[in-house]
Amino acid sequence: QVTLKESGPGMLQPSKTLSLTCSFSGFSLSTSGMVVSWIRQPSGKSLEWLAAIDWDGDKYYNPSLKSRLTVSKNTSNTQVFLKITSVDIADTATYYCARDTTGIPTPFDYWGQGVMVTVSS
Amino acid sequence: DIQMTQSPPSLSASLGDKVTITCQASQNINKYIAWYQQKPGKAPRLLIRYTSTLESGTPSRFSGSGSGRDYSFSISNVESEDIASYYCLQYVNLPRTFGGGTKLELK
């Protein structure tokens, strides 16, 4: 059974660094082809893919946010992390992590429940 | 980046109606489009991949079609449980990009 769960600070101030964790089970990020992505959704708006990390440690970023994003994983391949620097109000959103694969293109099949993040002074 | 233009932004339907949502990509996406359903406060749920392949558990009243740049998603015989927002996703290229969404409401 594949599950993912996001965790984060809930609220933070503008200009700070947002740190998010995606904890997952039911698959291993050390398996060839596996990818975990981060996606966000401001309230009432559409979805935006942010970043991904694959089984081999290769990292992929949305060019529009690349300078502010850092994705990483733990050595046991059970968690993926996302850092967003210099947050502002526009970064207020629900953040999701989702499973993906490399090789033959596949859509995000399993998603976490999402974590709401509010940027406010 | 591939832009996904989804329409309409909202849709009002009666139970039993057939509804259709379209997505147009800014370039050929070779059928690598997926459709998601999202209910308030929930994560998106994958319904259809590769244009027309239904996921396990997706009711047969959902369908998808298209090729090249133009794709559509339909629900025949709308049921109350289908009231949700729907999103298309192109996954042929990075960055993955979503359509703007369609909110389906009951008339």
GROMACS .gro file of C-alpha atoms in nm:
model
  228
    1GLN     CA    1   0.000   0.000   0.000
    2VAL     CA    2   0.156   0.326  -0.117
    3THR     CA    3   0.114   0.623   0.115
    4LEU     CA    4   0.273   0.967   0.127
    5LYS     CA    5   0.239   1.232   0.393
    6GLU     CA    6   0.361   1.588   0.398
    7SER     CA    7   0.462   1.786   0.703
    8GLY     CA    8   0.559   2.148   0.745
    9PRO     CA    9   0.549   2.452   0.972
   10GLY     CA   10   0.191   2.562   0.903
   11MET     CA   11   0.275   2.929   0.911
   12LEU     CA   12   0.590   3.132   0.859
   13GLN     CA   13   0.691   3.490   0.801
   14PRO     CA   14   0.786   3.651   0.473
   15SER     CA   15   1.153   3.624   0.375
   16LYS     CA   16   1.201   3.304   0.577
   17THR     CA   17   1.288   2.960   0.441
   18LEU     CA   18   1.009   2.705   0.414
   19SER     CA   19   1.108   2.346   0.492
   20LEU     CA   20   0.877   2.062   0.397
   21THR     CA   21   0.906   1.687   0.448
   22CYS     CA   22   0.739   1.408   0.253
   23SER     CA   23   0.740   1.075   0.433
   24PHE     CA   24   0.634   0.776   0.229
   25SER     CA   25   0.593   0.401   0.242
   26GLY     CA   26   0.488   0.121   0.011
   27PHE     CA   27   0.764   0.191  -0.238
   28SER     CA   28   1.133   0.266  -0.223
   29LEU     CA   29   1.297   0.567  -0.378
   30SER     CA   30   1.600   0.346  -0.431
   31THR     CA   31   1.406   0.145  -0.691
   32SER     CA   32   1.512   0.228  -1.043
   33GLY     CA   33   1.274   0.475  -1.205
   34MET     CA   34   1.105   0.601  -0.892
   35VAL     CA   35   1.052   0.974  -0.850
   36VAL     CA   36   0.891   1.192  -0.584
   37SER     CA   37   0.761   1.532  -0.689
   38TRP     CA   38   0.640   1.838  -0.504
   39ILE     CA   39   0.329   2.019  -0.628
   40ARG     CA   40   0.148   2.314  -0.476
   41GLN     CA   41  -0.198   2.465  -0.500
   42PRO     CA   42  -0.301   2.808  -0.374
   43SER     CA   43  -0.653   2.808  -0.236
   44GLY     CA   44  -0.907   2.813  -0.518
   45LYS     CA   45  -0.642   2.791  -0.789
   46SER     CA   46  -0.480   2.529  -1.005
   47LEU     CA   47  -0.180   2.307  -0.941
   48GLU     CA   48   0.184   2.391  -1.000
   49TRP     CA   49   0.464   2.136  -1.022
   50LEU     CA   50   0.765   2.257  -0.826
   51ALA     CA   51   1.042   2.000  -0.813
   52ALA     CA   52   1.129   1.633  -0.819
   53ILE     CA   53   1.404   1.397  -0.716
   54ASP     CA   54   1.459   1.055  -0.864
   55TRP     CA   55   1.593   0.722  -0.744
   56ASP     CA   56   1.942   0.813  -0.861
   57GLY     CA   57   1.945   1.146  -0.679
   58ASP     CA   58   1.892   1.354  -0.992
   59LYS     CA   59   1.697   1.669  -0.922
   60TYR     CA   60   1.453   1.857  -1.140
   61TYR     CA   61   1.311   2.204  -1.084
   62ASN     CA   62   1.043   2.427  -1.227
   63PRO     CA   63   1.244   2.695  -1.407
   64SER     CA   64   1.013   2.966  -1.275
   65LEU     CA   65   1.116   2.892  -0.916
   66LYS     CA   66   1.447   2.712  -0.957
   67SER     CA   67   1.659   2.974  -0.783
   68ARG     CA   68   1.458   2.937  -0.463
   69LEU     CA   69   1.408   2.560  -0.449
   70THR     CA   70   1.618   2.277  -0.312
   71VAL     CA   71   1.494   1.918  -0.317
   72SER     CA   72   1.673   1.636  -0.138
   73LYS     CA   73   1.616   1.292   0.012
   74ASN     CA   74   1.738   1.100   0.311
   75THR     CA   75   1.987   0.820   0.287
   76SER     CA   76   1.729   0.553   0.368
   77ASN     CA   77   1.513   0.670   0.076
   78THR     CA   78   1.202   0.707   0.288
   79GLN     CA   79   1.175   1.085   0.296
   80VAL     CA   80   1.202   1.369   0.050
   81PHE     CA   81   1.253   1.729   0.150
   82LEU     CA   82   1.182   2.062  -0.014
   83LYS     CA   83   1.321   2.399   0.086
   84ILE     CA   84   1.189   2.724  -0.052
   85THR     CA   85   1.390   3.033   0.031
   86SER     CA   86   1.270   3.392   0.067
   87VAL     CA   87   0.902   3.307   0.089
   88ASP     CA   88   0.636   3.567   0.038
   89ILE     CA   89   0.256   3.577   0.048
   90ALA     CA   90   0.238   3.424  -0.299
   91ASP     CA   91   0.386   3.103  -0.157
   92THR     CA   92   0.077   3.050   0.059
   93ALA     CA   93  -0.065   2.721  -0.065
   94THR     CA   94  -0.131   2.357   0.005
   95TYR     CA   95   0.182   2.160  -0.076
   96TYR     CA   96   0.159   1.803  -0.198
   97CYS     CA   97   0.414   1.536  -0.264
   98ALA     CA   98   0.333   1.271  -0.521
   99ARG     CA   99   0.490   0.963  -0.674
  100ASP     CA  100   0.611   0.968  -1.029
  101THR     CA  101   0.850   0.764  -1.243
  102THR     CA  102   1.123   0.827  -1.498
  103GLY     CA  103   1.166   0.642  -1.823
  104ILE     CA  104   0.829   0.598  -1.987
  105PRO     CA  105   0.632   0.913  -1.892
  106THR     CA  106   0.383   0.851  -1.615
  107PRO     CA  107   0.145   1.084  -1.432
  108PHE     CA  108   0.143   1.136  -1.057
  109ASP     CA  109  -0.042   0.832  -0.934
  110TYR     CA  110  -0.023   0.850  -0.554
  111TRP     CA  111  -0.047   1.179  -0.364
  112GLY     CA  112  -0.011   1.282  -0.005
  113GLN     CA  113  -0.298   1.452   0.174
  114GLY     CA  114  -0.126   1.789   0.145
  115VAL     CA  115   0.000   2.035   0.403
  116MET     CA  116  -0.129   2.390   0.418
  117VAL     CA  117   0.133   2.661   0.447
  118THR     CA  118   0.049   3.023   0.521
  119VAL     CA  119   0.301   3.301   0.474
  120SER     CA  120   0.206   3.595   0.689
  121SER     CA  121   0.371   3.860   0.901
  122ASP     CA  122   0.707   2.512  -2.085
  123ILE     CA  123   0.397   2.348  -2.232
  124GLN     CA  124   0.086   2.552  -2.157
  125MET     CA  125  -0.240   2.363  -2.097
  126THR     CA  126  -0.553   2.564  -2.175
  127GLN     CA  127  -0.851   2.402  -2.008
  128SER     CA  128  -1.213   2.496  -2.066
  129PRO     CA  129  -1.464   2.572  -1.944
  130PRO     CA  130  -1.356   2.703  -1.602
  131SER     CA  131  -1.692   2.601  -1.463
  132LEU     CA  132  -1.974   2.379  -1.568
  133SER     CA  133  -2.328   2.337  -1.441
  134ALA     CA  134  -2.499   2.005  -1.503
  135SER     CA  135  -2.805   1.812  -1.400
  136LEU     CA  136  -2.785   1.455  -1.275
  137GLY     CA  137  -2.774   1.224  -1.574
  138ASP     CA  138  -2.625   1.482  -1.809
  139LYS     CA  139  -2.317   1.430  -2.021
  140VAL     CA  140  -2.045   1.689  -1.974
  141THR     CA  141  -1.722   1.747  -2.164
  142ILE     CA  142  -1.407   1.933  -2.066
  143THR     CA  143  -1.130   2.017  -2.310
  144CYS     CA  144  -0.760   2.081  -2.277
  145GLN     CA  145  -0.545   2.223  -2.551
  146ALA     CA  146  -0.169   2.196  -2.521
  147SER     CA  147   0.064   2.459  -2.663
  148GLN     CA  148   0.243   2.181  -2.852
  149ASN     CA  149   0.198   1.816  -2.941
  150ILE     CA  150   0.200   1.610  -2.620
  151ASN     CA  151   0.174   1.268  -2.789
  152LYS     CA  152  -0.128   1.162  -2.583
  153TYR     CA  153   0.057   1.205  -2.253
  154ILE     CA  154  -0.233   1.368  -2.078
  155ALA     CA  155  -0.395   1.266  -1.751
  156TRP     CA  156  -0.717   1.377  -1.587
  157TYR     CA  157  -0.766   1.427  -1.216
  158GLN     CA  158  -1.067   1.476  -0.994
  159GLN     CA  159  -1.035   1.688  -0.682
  160LYS     CA  160  -1.289   1.731  -0.408
  161PRO     CA  161  -1.265   2.012  -0.150
  162GLY     CA  162  -0.992   1.955   0.104
  163LYS     CA  163  -0.864   1.644  -0.074
  164ALA     CA  164  -0.569   1.563  -0.294
  165PRO     CA  165  -0.627   1.514  -0.665
  166ARG     CA  166  -0.725   1.163  -0.767
  167LEU     CA  167  -0.595   1.018  -1.092
  168LEU     CA  168  -0.884   0.907  -1.314
  169ILE     CA  169  -0.738   0.866  -1.662
  170ARG     CA  170  -0.385   0.841  -1.800
  171TYR     CA  171  -0.244   0.839  -2.152
  172THR     CA  172  -0.551   1.014  -2.291
  173SER     CA  173  -0.802   0.734  -2.245
  174THR     CA  174  -0.675   0.463  -2.008
  175LEU     CA  175  -0.900   0.444  -1.703
  176GLU     CA  176  -0.734   0.385  -1.370
  177SER     CA  177  -0.848   0.093  -1.160
  178GLY     CA  178  -1.161   0.202  -0.980
  179THR     CA  179  -1.254   0.478  -1.225
  180PRO     CA  180  -1.617   0.431  -1.327
  181SER     CA  181  -1.681   0.361  -1.694
  182ARG     CA  182  -1.892   0.677  -1.727
  183PHE     CA  183  -1.561   0.866  -1.739
  184SER     CA  184  -1.380   0.875  -2.071
  185GLY     CA  185  -1.103   1.060  -2.250
  186SER     CA  186  -0.996   1.112  -2.608
  187GLY     CA  187  -0.776   1.323  -2.826
  188SER     CA  188  -0.441   1.348  -2.996
  189GLY     CA  189  -0.176   1.598  -3.087
  190ARG     CA  190  -0.262   1.920  -2.904
  191ASP     CA  191  -0.634   1.869  -2.842
  192TYR     CA  192  -0.790   1.647  -2.576
  193SER     CA  193  -1.125   1.601  -2.411
  194PHE     CA  194  -1.264   1.441  -2.098
  195SER     CA  195  -1.625   1.342  -2.058
  196ILE     CA  196  -1.859   1.222  -1.790
  197SER     CA  197  -2.173   1.055  -1.915
  198ASN     CA  198  -2.467   1.030  -1.678
  199VAL     CA  199  -2.331   1.272  -1.417
  200GLU     CA  200  -2.384   1.147  -1.063
  201SER     CA  201  -2.384   1.350  -0.743
  202GLU     CA  202  -2.047   1.202  -0.642
  203ASP     CA  203  -1.893   1.355  -0.957
  204ILE     CA  204  -1.936   1.708  -0.825
  205ALA     CA  205  -1.576   1.821  -0.798
  206SER     CA  206  -1.303   2.009  -0.980
  207TYR     CA  207  -1.121   1.845  -1.268
  208TYR     CA  208  -0.769   1.909  -1.394
  209CYS     CA  209  -0.570   1.796  -1.693
  210LEU     CA  210  -0.196   1.732  -1.668
  211GLN     CA  211   0.060   1.698  -1.945
  212TYR     CA  212   0.341   1.467  -1.849
  213VAL     CA  213   0.540   1.437  -2.169
  214ASN     CA  214   0.787   1.705  -2.062
  215LEU     CA  215   0.929   1.879  -1.759
  216PRO     CA  216   0.806   2.096  -1.610
  217ARG     CA  217   0.484   1.902  -1.577
  218THR     CA  218   0.197   2.147  -1.626
  219PHE     CA  219  -0.168   2.141  -1.530
  220GLY     CA  220  -0.471   2.300  -1.685
  221GLY     CA  221  -0.651   2.575  -1.502
  222GLY     CA  222  -0.923   2.344  -1.379
  223THR     CA  223  -1.297   2.301  -1.430
  224LYS     CA  224  -1.541   2.320  -1.143
  225LEU     CA  225  -1.842   2.097  -1.199
  226GLU     CA  226  -2.154   2.201  -1.014
  227LEU     CA  227  -2.510   2.077  -1.000
  228LYS     CA  228  -2.769   2.279  -1.185
   0.00000   0.00000   0.00000
